[in-house]
Amino acid sequence: MSDQQRPQTPPSSAPTAGEDGTGNAELFDYDAELRLHNEHFRAAARVGSRDRVLDIGCGTGQTTREAARAAVAGSVLGVDVSAPMLERARRLSDDQALTNVTYQQADAQVHRFPPDRFDLCISRFGTMFFADPLAAFTNIGRALRPAARLVLLVWQDRDRNEWATLRQSLTAATDTPGPPPSGPDGFSLADPGSTEGILTAAGFTDVGFTDVHEPVYYGPDTATALDSVLRLLKFQDLLAGLDAATAEQARTRLRATLAAHDTGGGVYFDSRAWIVTARRH
């Protein structure tokens, strides 16, 4: 990413622990990482005041709470498989006195949602890991009323996302690469043709793709970014079994990669994503 593309000041509203961030040292702060993406996503979602909204892969609930504030006469259900993230989401919603939002721990691929219930389904990077995407989107579709909208944010191809090199910075310092990915990864919906085919087969129509070109943010400086990214990559798990010297070599290499992306106003990595829109047939 060129210097011209990099923001020169840190996000003024970037979440921090205890505010809109995770508030849990063990949880990676996706809200801070994706602040610039979230602005595009919120605008595309266009939550109406009476909408009944389903948020898939809601995490700690930032998008769920934003939808709840917009759907003042409606309601929002946030769904995720992570109990710790949902615990944090509920706490933040209670702190903000949001009474029209609920959360449920569930796998959206198989969970029995109420049929024809929701006017809008949103998901910010929460739909790329389904074992069977066709089954998942078919199941989600059953929960939507006819003509309900679907708005997703998903990553484009790996080679268009500079942040994807972070894991390589760790494993390249060892004699053996990290374990190969098993099952769908974060780029499983990157190809528009394939994704449109899945959604069409699942009962959606009017599928569209909008390019989002924004950097991801890992912290105001290299040291903070290193701590953040180590949580994201689950450093101890990734390098389990390595001797201390090799693990430290990997950490040093990762620190150098982050330092190379420290703009003086924050640590940023280039990225490309799609906003995918569709309607229930």
mmCIF file of C-alpha atoms in Angstrom:
data_model
loop_
_atom_site.group_PDB
_atom_site.id
_atom_site.type_symbol
_atom_site.label_atom_id
_atom_site.label_comp_id
_atom_site.label_asym_id
_atom_site.label_seq_id
_atom_site.Cartn_x
_atom_site.Cartn_y
_atom_site.Cartn_z
ATOM 1 C CA MET A 1 0.000 0.000 0.000
ATOM 2 C CA SER A 2 1.453 3.371 -0.935
ATOM 3 C CA ASP A 3 1.883 6.237 1.513
ATOM 4 C CA GLN A 4 -0.840 8.093 -0.359
ATOM 5 C CA GLN A 5 -3.296 5.288 0.337
ATOM 6 C CA ARG A 6 -2.511 5.025 4.051
ATOM 7 C CA PRO A 7 -4.484 7.149 6.498
ATOM 8 C CA GLN A 8 -2.104 9.519 8.239
ATOM 9 C CA THR A 9 -3.972 9.647 11.554
ATOM 10 C CA PRO A 10 -5.358 6.813 13.641
ATOM 11 C CA PRO A 11 -9.125 6.278 13.562
ATOM 12 C CA SER A 12 -10.483 8.864 15.988
ATOM 13 C CA SER A 13 -13.387 6.609 16.868
ATOM 14 C CA ALA A 14 -11.487 3.330 16.884
ATOM 15 C CA PRO A 15 -12.864 1.148 19.685
ATOM 16 C CA THR A 16 -10.660 0.499 22.666
ATOM 17 C CA ALA A 17 -11.009 -2.029 25.460
ATOM 18 C CA GLY A 18 -13.701 -0.960 27.879
ATOM 19 C CA GLU A 19 -15.479 1.273 25.353
ATOM 20 C CA ASP A 20 -16.690 -0.274 22.109
ATOM 21 C CA GLY A 21 -13.888 -2.815 21.877
ATOM 22 C CA THR A 22 -13.916 -6.289 23.292
ATOM 23 C CA GLY A 23 -12.976 -5.332 26.828
ATOM 24 C CA ASN A 24 -11.365 -8.752 27.086
ATOM 25 C CA ALA A 25 -7.619 -9.193 26.726
ATOM 26 C CA GLU A 26 -8.151 -12.613 25.163
ATOM 27 C CA LEU A 27 -10.468 -11.360 22.411
ATOM 28 C CA PHE A 28 -9.157 -9.677 19.275
ATOM 29 C CA ASP A 29 -10.766 -6.265 18.658
ATOM 30 C CA TYR A 30 -12.356 -6.715 15.229
ATOM 31 C CA ASP A 31 -14.324 -3.480 15.626
ATOM 32 C CA ALA A 32 -11.131 -1.418 15.714
ATOM 33 C CA GLU A 33 -9.579 -3.399 12.859
ATOM 34 C CA LEU A 34 -12.619 -2.897 10.611
ATOM 35 C CA ARG A 35 -13.695 0.643 11.492
ATOM 36 C CA LEU A 36 -13.281 1.976 7.953
ATOM 37 C CA HIS A 37 -14.996 -1.070 6.437
ATOM 38 C CA ASN A 38 -17.841 -0.723 8.888
ATOM 39 C CA GLU A 39 -18.723 2.735 7.613
ATOM 40 C CA HIS A 40 -19.336 1.299 4.131
ATOM 41 C CA PHE A 41 -21.228 -1.653 5.552
ATOM 42 C CA ARG A 42 -23.545 0.460 7.709
ATOM 43 C CA ALA A 43 -24.402 2.660 4.723
ATOM 44 C CA ALA A 44 -25.142 -0.371 2.538
ATOM 45 C CA ALA A 45 -27.316 -2.050 5.190
ATOM 46 C CA ARG A 46 -29.750 0.885 5.272
ATOM 47 C CA VAL A 47 -31.562 -0.480 8.302
ATOM 48 C CA GLY A 48 -35.134 0.832 8.424
ATOM 49 C CA SER A 49 -36.875 2.028 11.564
ATOM 50 C CA ARG A 50 -39.303 -0.917 11.551
ATOM 51 C CA ASP A 51 -36.964 -3.605 10.231
ATOM 52 C CA ARG A 52 -36.608 -6.976 11.902
ATOM 53 C CA VAL A 53 -32.914 -7.687 11.409
ATOM 54 C CA LEU A 54 -30.869 -10.891 11.585
ATOM 55 C CA ASP A 55 -27.110 -10.388 12.105
ATOM 56 C CA ILE A 56 -25.059 -13.499 11.241
ATOM 57 C CA GLY A 57 -21.645 -13.892 12.888
ATOM 58 C CA CYS A 58 -22.260 -10.833 15.030
ATOM 59 C CA GLY A 59 -19.196 -11.284 17.259
ATOM 60 C CA THR A 60 -19.185 -8.722 20.067
ATOM 61 C CA GLY A 61 -22.206 -7.063 18.494
ATOM 62 C CA GLN A 62 -21.117 -3.741 17.043
ATOM 63 C CA THR A 63 -23.162 -4.206 13.862
ATOM 64 C CA THR A 64 -26.052 -5.631 15.891
ATOM 65 C CA ARG A 65 -26.166 -2.600 18.169
ATOM 66 C CA GLU A 66 -25.915 -0.191 15.239
ATOM 67 C CA ALA A 67 -28.836 -1.968 13.590
ATOM 68 C CA ALA A 68 -30.813 -1.823 16.835
ATOM 69 C CA ARG A 69 -30.299 1.932 17.118
ATOM 70 C CA ALA A 70 -31.597 2.362 13.558
ATOM 71 C CA ALA A 71 -34.519 -0.081 13.933
ATOM 72 C CA VAL A 72 -36.153 1.955 16.687
ATOM 73 C CA ALA A 73 -39.562 0.339 16.089
ATOM 74 C CA GLY A 74 -38.098 -3.022 15.012
ATOM 75 C CA SER A 75 -35.793 -5.629 16.513
ATOM 76 C CA VAL A 76 -32.417 -7.265 15.947
ATOM 77 C CA LEU A 77 -31.179 -10.802 16.596
ATOM 78 C CA GLY A 78 -27.413 -11.320 16.670
ATOM 79 C CA VAL A 79 -26.155 -14.864 16.136
ATOM 80 C CA ASP A 80 -22.631 -16.197 16.661
ATOM 81 C CA VAL A 81 -20.903 -19.445 17.643
ATOM 82 C CA SER A 82 -18.574 -17.755 20.167
ATOM 83 C CA ALA A 83 -19.888 -17.664 23.730
ATOM 84 C CA PRO A 84 -17.217 -15.178 24.986
ATOM 85 C CA MET A 85 -17.998 -12.740 22.188
ATOM 86 C CA LEU A 86 -21.736 -12.996 22.818
ATOM 87 C CA GLU A 87 -21.188 -12.411 26.531
ATOM 88 C CA ARG A 88 -19.380 -9.186 25.676
ATOM 89 C CA ALA A 89 -22.113 -8.255 23.155
ATOM 90 C CA ARG A 90 -24.859 -8.645 25.753
ATOM 91 C CA ARG A 91 -22.924 -6.576 28.287
ATOM 92 C CA LEU A 92 -22.401 -3.730 25.826
ATOM 93 C CA SER A 93 -26.048 -3.778 24.765
ATOM 94 C CA ASP A 94 -27.144 -3.614 28.407
ATOM 95 C CA ASP A 95 -24.698 -0.779 29.080
ATOM 96 C CA GLN A 96 -26.188 1.143 26.162
ATOM 97 C CA ALA A 97 -29.779 0.413 27.278
ATOM 98 C CA LEU A 98 -30.747 -1.222 23.997
ATOM 99 C CA THR A 99 -33.990 -3.101 24.584
ATOM 100 C CA ASN A 100 -34.737 -4.226 21.013
ATOM 101 C CA VAL A 101 -31.710 -6.495 20.589
ATOM 102 C CA THR A 102 -31.138 -10.136 21.580
ATOM 103 C CA TYR A 103 -28.272 -12.565 21.026
ATOM 104 C CA GLN A 104 -28.194 -16.304 20.473
ATOM 105 C CA GLN A 105 -25.328 -18.779 20.316
ATOM 106 C CA ALA A 106 -26.016 -20.842 17.200
ATOM 107 C CA ASP A 107 -24.612 -22.131 13.921
ATOM 108 C CA ALA A 108 -26.554 -20.284 11.236
ATOM 109 C CA GLN A 109 -26.055 -23.162 8.801
ATOM 110 C CA VAL A 110 -28.330 -25.472 10.769
ATOM 111 C CA HIS A 111 -30.155 -23.376 13.375
ATOM 112 C CA ARG A 112 -33.945 -23.415 13.082
ATOM 113 C CA PHE A 113 -34.817 -19.748 12.760
ATOM 114 C CA PRO A 114 -38.471 -18.670 12.762
ATOM 115 C CA PRO A 115 -39.642 -18.894 9.118
ATOM 116 C CA ASP A 116 -40.387 -15.721 7.122
ATOM 117 C CA ARG A 117 -39.436 -13.609 10.124
ATOM 118 C CA PHE A 118 -36.809 -11.068 9.104
ATOM 119 C CA ASP A 119 -36.859 -8.074 6.742
ATOM 120 C CA LEU A 120 -33.081 -7.834 6.510
ATOM 121 C CA CYS A 121 -30.109 -10.137 7.068
ATOM 122 C CA ILE A 122 -26.689 -8.557 7.572
ATOM 123 C CA SER A 123 -23.262 -10.064 8.140
ATOM 124 C CA ARG A 124 -19.892 -8.336 8.460
ATOM 125 C CA PHE A 125 -17.318 -11.019 7.618
ATOM 126 C CA GLY A 126 -19.462 -13.665 9.305
ATOM 127 C CA THR A 127 -20.461 -15.962 6.438
ATOM 128 C CA MET A 128 -17.173 -17.216 4.948
ATOM 129 C CA PHE A 129 -16.651 -20.281 7.149
ATOM 130 C CA PHE A 130 -19.770 -22.359 6.508
ATOM 131 C CA ALA A 131 -18.962 -26.015 5.873
ATOM 132 C CA ASP A 132 -21.792 -26.044 3.298
ATOM 133 C CA PRO A 133 -22.475 -22.502 2.041
ATOM 134 C CA LEU A 134 -25.451 -23.555 -0.082
ATOM 135 C CA ALA A 135 -27.125 -25.250 2.884
ATOM 136 C CA ALA A 136 -26.309 -22.264 5.104
ATOM 137 C CA PHE A 137 -27.738 -19.610 2.811
ATOM 138 C CA THR A 138 -30.767 -21.779 2.069
ATOM 139 C CA ASN A 139 -31.395 -22.049 5.806
ATOM 140 C CA ILE A 140 -30.916 -18.303 6.281
ATOM 141 C CA GLY A 141 -33.215 -17.633 3.355
ATOM 142 C CA ARG A 142 -36.039 -19.543 5.030
ATOM 143 C CA ALA A 143 -35.863 -17.087 7.913
ATOM 144 C CA LEU A 144 -36.366 -14.101 5.596
ATOM 145 C CA ARG A 145 -39.695 -12.826 4.357
ATOM 146 C CA PRO A 146 -40.228 -12.630 0.571
ATOM 147 C CA ALA A 147 -38.186 -9.785 -0.973
ATOM 148 C CA ALA A 148 -36.177 -9.316 2.233
ATOM 149 C CA ARG A 149 -32.681 -7.938 1.706
ATOM 150 C CA LEU A 150 -29.338 -9.659 2.293
ATOM 151 C CA VAL A 151 -26.225 -7.502 2.855
ATOM 152 C CA LEU A 152 -22.857 -9.196 3.374
ATOM 153 C CA LEU A 153 -19.287 -7.961 3.735
ATOM 154 C CA VAL A 154 -16.763 -10.595 2.614
ATOM 155 C CA TRP A 155 -13.079 -10.579 1.698
ATOM 156 C CA GLN A 156 -11.879 -10.520 -1.892
ATOM 157 C CA ASP A 157 -9.045 -12.837 -2.991
ATOM 158 C CA ARG A 158 -6.130 -13.504 -0.671
ATOM 159 C CA ASP A 159 -3.624 -11.836 -3.023
ATOM 160 C CA ARG A 160 -5.644 -8.595 -2.808
ATOM 161 C CA ASN A 161 -5.394 -8.519 0.989
ATOM 162 C CA GLU A 162 -2.034 -7.446 2.337
ATOM 163 C CA TRP A 163 -2.989 -8.412 5.903
ATOM 164 C CA ALA A 164 -3.010 -12.071 4.816
ATOM 165 C CA THR A 165 0.817 -11.963 4.864
ATOM 166 C CA LEU A 166 0.861 -11.661 8.662
ATOM 167 C CA ARG A 167 0.609 -15.392 9.270
ATOM 168 C CA GLN A 168 3.389 -15.942 6.728
ATOM 169 C CA SER A 169 5.577 -13.593 8.774
ATOM 170 C CA LEU A 170 5.314 -16.038 11.645
ATOM 171 C CA THR A 171 5.617 -19.353 9.857
ATOM 172 C CA ALA A 172 8.411 -18.213 7.499
ATOM 173 C CA ALA A 173 10.697 -17.944 10.513
ATOM 174 C CA THR A 174 10.322 -21.647 11.243
ATOM 175 C CA ASP A 175 11.555 -24.694 9.397
ATOM 176 C CA THR A 176 8.018 -25.934 8.799
ATOM 177 C CA PRO A 177 5.038 -23.977 7.454
ATOM 178 C CA GLY A 178 1.853 -23.635 9.446
ATOM 179 C CA PRO A 179 -0.786 -26.325 9.117
ATOM 180 C CA PRO A 180 -2.751 -26.233 5.859
ATOM 181 C CA PRO A 181 -6.211 -24.712 6.162
ATOM 182 C CA SER A 182 -8.989 -27.215 6.719
ATOM 183 C CA GLY A 183 -12.419 -26.414 5.336
ATOM 184 C CA PRO A 184 -13.565 -22.995 4.106
ATOM 185 C CA ASP A 185 -11.319 -20.042 4.895
ATOM 186 C CA GLY A 186 -11.827 -16.298 4.989
ATOM 187 C CA PHE A 187 -11.697 -16.089 1.196
ATOM 188 C CA SER A 188 -14.348 -18.700 0.398
ATOM 189 C CA LEU A 189 -16.783 -16.075 -0.977
ATOM 190 C CA ALA A 190 -14.152 -14.020 -2.808
ATOM 191 C CA ASP A 191 -15.150 -15.053 -6.344
ATOM 192 C CA PRO A 192 -18.261 -13.141 -7.486
ATOM 193 C CA GLY A 193 -19.320 -15.800 -9.979
ATOM 194 C CA SER A 194 -19.156 -18.602 -7.453
ATOM 195 C CA THR A 195 -20.833 -16.568 -4.717
ATOM 196 C CA GLU A 196 -23.633 -15.443 -7.011
ATOM 197 C CA GLY A 197 -24.180 -19.070 -7.992
ATOM 198 C CA ILE A 198 -24.480 -20.123 -4.345
ATOM 199 C CA LEU A 199 -26.916 -17.339 -3.493
ATOM 200 C CA THR A 200 -29.030 -17.935 -6.591
ATOM 201 C CA ALA A 201 -29.257 -21.651 -5.849
ATOM 202 C CA ALA A 202 -30.211 -20.772 -2.255
ATOM 203 C CA GLY A 203 -33.199 -18.747 -3.430
ATOM 204 C CA PHE A 204 -31.810 -15.217 -3.721
ATOM 205 C CA THR A 205 -32.017 -12.853 -6.663
ATOM 206 C CA ASP A 206 -30.664 -9.442 -7.741
ATOM 207 C CA VAL A 207 -27.182 -10.351 -6.509
ATOM 208 C CA GLY A 208 -24.733 -7.445 -6.688
ATOM 209 C CA PHE A 209 -21.114 -6.731 -5.688
ATOM 210 C CA THR A 210 -19.575 -3.422 -4.607
ATOM 211 C CA ASP A 211 -15.815 -3.037 -4.179
ATOM 212 C CA VAL A 212 -14.556 -1.804 -0.802
ATOM 213 C CA HIS A 213 -10.919 -0.701 -0.772
ATOM 214 C CA GLU A 214 -9.920 0.322 2.749
ATOM 215 C CA PRO A 215 -6.994 -0.584 5.011
ATOM 216 C CA VAL A 216 -7.370 -2.621 8.168
ATOM 217 C CA TYR A 217 -6.077 -1.065 11.391
ATOM 218 C CA TYR A 218 -4.060 -2.911 14.026
ATOM 219 C CA GLY A 219 -3.130 -0.194 16.481
ATOM 220 C CA PRO A 220 -1.603 3.248 16.981
ATOM 221 C CA ASP A 221 1.975 1.930 17.024
ATOM 222 C CA THR A 222 4.031 -1.202 16.364
ATOM 223 C CA ALA A 223 4.054 -2.446 19.970
ATOM 224 C CA THR A 224 0.287 -2.222 20.325
ATOM 225 C CA ALA A 225 -0.225 -3.791 16.908
ATOM 226 C CA LEU A 226 2.081 -6.694 17.810
ATOM 227 C CA ASP A 227 0.069 -7.482 20.933
ATOM 228 C CA SER A 228 -3.170 -7.241 18.961
ATOM 229 C CA VAL A 229 -2.051 -9.404 16.049
ATOM 230 C CA LEU A 230 -0.606 -12.075 18.346
ATOM 231 C CA ARG A 231 -4.121 -12.480 19.764
ATOM 232 C CA LEU A 232 -5.613 -12.556 16.264
ATOM 233 C CA LEU A 233 -3.199 -15.246 15.066
ATOM 234 C CA LYS A 234 -3.340 -17.189 18.359
ATOM 235 C CA PHE A 235 0.449 -17.068 18.526
ATOM 236 C CA GLN A 236 0.863 -19.744 21.180
ATOM 237 C CA ASP A 237 -1.293 -22.222 19.268
ATOM 238 C CA LEU A 238 0.337 -21.444 15.916
ATOM 239 C CA LEU A 239 3.850 -22.070 17.220
ATOM 240 C CA ALA A 240 3.027 -24.824 19.695
ATOM 241 C CA GLY A 241 5.893 -27.294 20.043
ATOM 242 C CA LEU A 242 8.610 -24.911 18.834
ATOM 243 C CA ASP A 243 11.596 -24.132 21.005
ATOM 244 C CA ALA A 244 11.797 -20.724 22.656
ATOM 245 C CA ALA A 245 14.475 -19.385 20.292
ATOM 246 C CA THR A 246 12.500 -20.253 17.160
ATOM 247 C CA ALA A 247 9.304 -18.807 18.612
ATOM 248 C CA GLU A 248 11.116 -15.577 19.425
ATOM 249 C CA GLN A 249 12.529 -15.477 15.896
ATOM 250 C CA ALA A 250 8.987 -15.700 14.546
ATOM 251 C CA ARG A 251 7.848 -12.939 16.883
ATOM 252 C CA THR A 252 10.742 -10.725 15.766
ATOM 253 C CA ARG A 253 9.886 -11.264 12.117
ATOM 254 C CA LEU A 254 6.256 -10.373 12.755
ATOM 255 C CA ARG A 255 7.297 -7.244 14.653
ATOM 256 C CA ALA A 256 9.417 -6.157 11.668
ATOM 257 C CA THR A 257 6.495 -6.680 9.287
ATOM 258 C CA LEU A 258 4.240 -4.529 11.473
ATOM 259 C CA ALA A 259 6.924 -1.843 11.845
ATOM 260 C CA ALA A 260 7.134 -1.605 8.056
ATOM 261 C CA HIS A 261 3.422 -0.707 8.042
ATOM 262 C CA ASP A 262 3.586 1.817 10.877
ATOM 263 C CA THR A 263 2.666 5.144 9.262
ATOM 264 C CA GLY A 264 3.366 7.197 12.351
ATOM 265 C CA GLY A 265 -0.395 7.581 12.648
ATOM 266 C CA GLY A 266 -1.233 3.903 13.026
ATOM 267 C CA VAL A 267 -0.396 0.449 11.690
ATOM 268 C CA TYR A 268 -2.375 -0.293 8.527
ATOM 269 C CA PHE A 269 -2.486 -3.109 5.963
ATOM 270 C CA ASP A 270 -4.153 -2.791 2.582
ATOM 271 C CA SER A 271 -7.292 -4.829 1.938
ATOM 272 C CA ARG A 272 -10.101 -5.384 -0.551
ATOM 273 C CA ALA A 273 -13.583 -6.630 0.231
ATOM 274 C CA TRP A 274 -16.967 -7.028 -1.413
ATOM 275 C CA ILE A 275 -20.294 -5.758 -0.192
ATOM 276 C CA VAL A 276 -22.675 -8.395 -1.515
ATOM 277 C CA THR A 277 -26.352 -7.530 -1.801
ATOM 278 C CA ALA A 278 -29.284 -9.727 -2.771
ATOM 279 C CA ARG A 279 -32.997 -10.233 -2.184
ATOM 280 C CA ARG A 280 -34.959 -13.241 -1.068
ATOM 281 C CA HIS A 281 -36.808 -14.557 -4.110
#
